[in-house]
mmCIF file of C-alpha atoms in Angstrom:
data_model
loop_
_atom_site.group_PDB
_atom_site.id
_atom_site.type_symbol
_atom_site.label_atom_id
_atom_site.label_comp_id
_atom_site.label_asym_id
_atom_site.label_seq_id
_atom_site.Cartn_x
_atom_site.Cartn_y
_atom_site.Cartn_z
ATOM 1 C CA MET X 217 -8.595 10.106 -11.396
ATOM 2 C CA PHE X 218 -5.127 11.552 -11.538
ATOM 3 C CA GLY X 219 -6.617 15.016 -10.476
ATOM 4 C CA GLN X 220 -8.630 13.608 -7.158
ATOM 5 C CA ARG X 221 -7.509 14.549 -3.927
ATOM 6 C CA ILE X 222 -5.286 11.558 -2.321
ATOM 7 C CA ARG X 223 -7.944 11.813 0.452
ATOM 8 C CA SER X 224 -10.420 10.489 -1.663
ATOM 9 C CA VAL X 225 -8.357 7.763 -3.043
ATOM 10 C CA MET X 226 -6.139 6.317 -0.464
ATOM 11 C CA GLU X 227 -6.752 3.155 1.453
ATOM 12 C CA GLN X 228 -7.930 3.856 4.917
ATOM 13 C CA LYS X 229 -9.286 0.421 5.460
ATOM 14 C CA LYS X 230 -6.179 -1.238 4.484
ATOM 15 C CA MET X 231 -3.799 1.002 6.514
ATOM 16 C CA LEU X 232 -1.618 -1.192 8.476
ATOM 17 C CA THR X 233 0.597 -0.186 11.222
ATOM 18 C CA ALA X 234 2.619 -1.899 13.536
ATOM 19 C CA PRO X 235 5.432 -0.746 16.195
ATOM 20 C CA PRO X 236 9.162 -1.302 15.417
ATOM 21 C CA GLU X 237 9.796 -4.358 17.520
ATOM 22 C CA THR X 238 7.413 -6.157 15.701
ATOM 23 C CA THR X 239 8.700 -9.014 14.071
ATOM 24 C CA VAL X 240 9.017 -9.517 10.164
ATOM 25 C CA SER X 241 7.200 -13.069 10.370
ATOM 26 C CA GLU X 242 4.462 -11.034 12.614
ATOM 27 C CA ALA X 243 4.260 -7.978 10.080
ATOM 28 C CA ALA X 244 3.981 -10.613 7.097
ATOM 29 C CA ARG X 245 1.426 -12.417 8.718
ATOM 30 C CA LEU X 246 -0.603 -9.153 9.015
ATOM 31 C CA MET X 247 0.166 -7.929 5.481
ATOM 32 C CA ALA X 248 -1.248 -11.513 4.397
ATOM 33 C CA ASP X 249 -4.137 -11.370 6.673
ATOM 34 C CA GLN X 250 -5.255 -7.941 5.365
ATOM 35 C CA ASN X 251 -3.906 -8.344 1.431
ATOM 36 C CA VAL X 252 -1.525 -5.537 1.770
ATOM 37 C CA GLY X 253 1.920 -5.117 0.126
ATOM 38 C CA ALA X 254 3.250 -2.597 2.841
ATOM 39 C CA VAL X 255 3.048 -1.929 6.636
ATOM 40 C CA MET X 256 3.815 1.653 7.969
ATOM 41 C CA VAL X 257 5.998 1.259 11.241
ATOM 42 C CA VAL X 258 4.634 3.644 13.562
ATOM 43 C CA ASP X 259 6.114 4.885 17.102
ATOM 44 C CA GLN X 260 3.935 6.837 19.661
ATOM 45 C CA GLU X 261 1.685 7.474 16.680
ATOM 46 C CA ARG X 262 4.586 9.025 14.356
ATOM 47 C CA LEU X 263 5.511 7.387 11.423
ATOM 48 C CA VAL X 264 9.262 6.210 11.628
ATOM 49 C CA GLY X 265 9.615 3.621 8.715
ATOM 50 C CA ILE X 266 7.810 1.469 6.159
ATOM 51 C CA PHE X 267 8.006 -2.144 5.608
ATOM 52 C CA THR X 268 7.090 -3.530 2.196
ATOM 53 C CA GLU X 269 7.165 -7.083 0.383
ATOM 54 C CA ARG X 270 10.304 -5.929 -1.388
ATOM 55 C CA ASP X 271 11.855 -5.232 1.921
ATOM 56 C CA ALA X 272 11.132 -8.776 3.244
ATOM 57 C CA VAL X 273 12.800 -10.316 0.088
ATOM 58 C CA PHE X 274 15.709 -7.913 -0.184
ATOM 59 C CA ARG X 275 16.690 -7.190 3.416
ATOM 60 C CA VAL X 276 15.457 -10.370 5.085
ATOM 61 C CA ILE X 277 15.434 -13.392 3.078
ATOM 62 C CA ALA X 278 18.063 -12.301 0.662
ATOM 63 C CA ARG X 279 20.385 -11.698 3.551
ATOM 64 C CA GLY X 280 19.490 -14.905 5.558
ATOM 65 C CA LEU X 281 18.080 -13.136 8.260
ATOM 66 C CA ASP X 282 15.489 -15.091 10.683
ATOM 67 C CA ALA X 283 12.093 -13.571 10.227
ATOM 68 C CA GLN X 284 11.234 -14.929 13.470
ATOM 69 C CA THR X 285 13.442 -12.512 15.514
ATOM 70 C CA THR X 286 14.273 -9.989 13.472
ATOM 71 C CA PRO X 287 12.232 -6.520 14.231
ATOM 72 C CA LEU X 288 11.023 -4.603 11.626
ATOM 73 C CA GLY X 289 12.918 -1.474 13.031
ATOM 74 C CA ASP X 290 16.097 -3.320 11.993
ATOM 75 C CA VAL X 291 14.984 -3.587 8.088
ATOM 76 C CA MET X 292 12.468 -1.051 7.525
ATOM 77 C CA THR X 293 13.044 1.945 5.302
ATOM 78 C CA THR X 294 13.595 4.624 7.981
ATOM 79 C CA ALA X 295 12.284 8.218 7.088
ATOM 80 C CA PRO X 296 10.164 7.218 4.083
ATOM 81 C CA LYS X 297 8.901 9.919 1.358
ATOM 82 C CA THR X 298 5.156 10.719 2.221
ATOM 83 C CA VAL X 299 2.282 12.698 1.154
ATOM 84 C CA ASP X 300 -0.263 14.978 2.221
ATOM 85 C CA PRO X 301 -4.022 13.910 1.781
ATOM 86 C CA ASP X 302 -4.911 17.037 -0.069
ATOM 87 C CA LYS X 303 -2.033 16.502 -2.976
ATOM 88 C CA THR X 304 -3.295 15.038 -6.222
ATOM 89 C CA PHE X 305 -3.025 11.218 -6.705
ATOM 90 C CA GLY X 306 -1.258 12.147 -9.795
ATOM 91 C CA PHE X 307 1.511 14.011 -7.369
ATOM 92 C CA ALA X 308 1.483 10.773 -5.392
ATOM 93 C CA LEU X 309 2.100 8.498 -8.528
ATOM 94 C CA LEU X 310 4.951 10.895 -9.480
ATOM 95 C CA VAL X 311 6.577 10.525 -6.061
ATOM 96 C CA MET X 312 6.467 6.837 -6.452
ATOM 97 C CA HIS X 313 7.794 6.628 -10.290
ATOM 98 C CA GLU X 314 10.818 9.129 -9.501
ATOM 99 C CA ASN X 315 11.742 7.275 -6.342
ATOM 100 C CA GLY X 316 11.107 3.622 -7.801
ATOM 101 C CA PHE X 317 8.377 2.538 -4.739
ATOM 102 C CA ARG X 318 4.783 1.487 -4.890
ATOM 103 C CA HIS X 319 3.575 2.586 -1.621
ATOM 104 C CA VAL X 320 3.766 5.859 -0.051
ATOM 105 C CA PRO X 321 2.467 6.834 3.464
ATOM 106 C CA VAL X 322 -0.159 9.861 3.777
ATOM 107 C CA ILE X 323 0.466 12.241 6.821
ATOM 108 C CA GLU X 324 -1.618 14.612 8.185
ATOM 109 C CA ASP X 325 -0.441 16.708 11.170
ATOM 110 C CA GLY X 326 2.598 14.344 11.557
ATOM 111 C CA ARG X 327 0.531 11.164 11.650
ATOM 112 C CA PRO X 328 -0.162 8.429 9.359
ATOM 113 C CA VAL X 329 -4.114 8.458 7.865
ATOM 114 C CA GLY X 330 -3.883 6.278 5.018
ATOM 115 C CA ILE X 331 -1.308 4.862 2.510
ATOM 116 C CA VAL X 332 -1.605 4.798 -1.513
ATOM 117 C CA SER X 333 -0.039 2.477 -3.858
ATOM 118 C CA ALA X 334 0.675 2.239 -7.541
ATOM 119 C CA ARG X 335 -2.233 -0.400 -7.320
ATOM 120 C CA ASN X 336 -4.589 2.384 -6.631
ATOM 121 C CA ALA X 337 -4.395 3.743 -10.191
ATOM 122 C CA LEU X 338 -5.392 0.294 -11.779
ATOM 123 C CA ASP X 339 -8.343 -0.546 -9.401
ATOM 124 C CA PRO X 340 -10.954 1.811 -11.128
ATOM 125 C CA ASP X 341 -9.893 0.305 -14.270
ATOM 126 C CA MET X 342 -9.695 -3.264 -13.260
ATOM 127 C CA GLU X 343 -13.639 -2.841 -11.604
ATOM 128 C CA GLU X 344 -15.016 -2.037 -15.205
ATOM 129 C CA PHE X 345 -13.156 -4.742 -16.733
ATOM 130 C CA VAL X 346 -14.584 -7.247 -14.106
ATOM 131 C CA SER X 347 -17.973 -5.756 -14.506
ATOM 132 C CA GLU X 348 -17.783 -6.120 -18.178
ATOM 133 C CA ALA X 349 -16.529 -9.612 -17.992
ATOM 134 C CA GLN X 350 -19.295 -10.357 -15.604
ATOM 135 C CA ARG X 351 -21.970 -8.673 -17.917
ATOM 136 C CA ARG X 352 -20.653 -10.677 -20.948
ATOM 137 C CA GLU X 353 -20.692 -13.815 -18.877
ATOM 138 C CA HIS X 354 -24.469 -13.242 -18.130
ATOM 139 C CA ILE X 355 -25.416 -12.644 -21.691
ATOM 140 C CA ARG X 356 -23.475 -15.736 -22.984
ATOM 141 C CA GLY X 357 -25.305 -17.516 -20.115
ATOM 142 C CA THR X 358 -28.705 -16.684 -21.065
ATOM 143 C CA ARG X 359 -27.963 -17.475 -24.905
ATOM 144 C CA LEU X 360 -27.471 -21.087 -23.911
#
């Protein structure tokens, strides 16, 4: 998996974007609705920042800011590190590890095309675990 191209691992379906003027509360609702931990902040189809769950806690709640009125542009990480979709997933994980974050926007031709997260590294193993657990439950159920 670590040698796979980011293009084949990234979450295109879960790519969430919003303009900088979106309020933190609206972004949080969108993130909750799509079950994602980050929103890429985009202005005129260009990535200008990223806003994550941790940003909500450390940059909004901890500072006592009003999530209903605070725009993402005021609390996002500006100029985030990004990766190219043709790099390996292992490269993306290394970027995340070295910089202490869990999400990396995937940029192609200057535009966001997806996002990868440290969670992507767990998904195949987790799927196998769930499948095995279901198989065992089925076997146990047929013995009763």
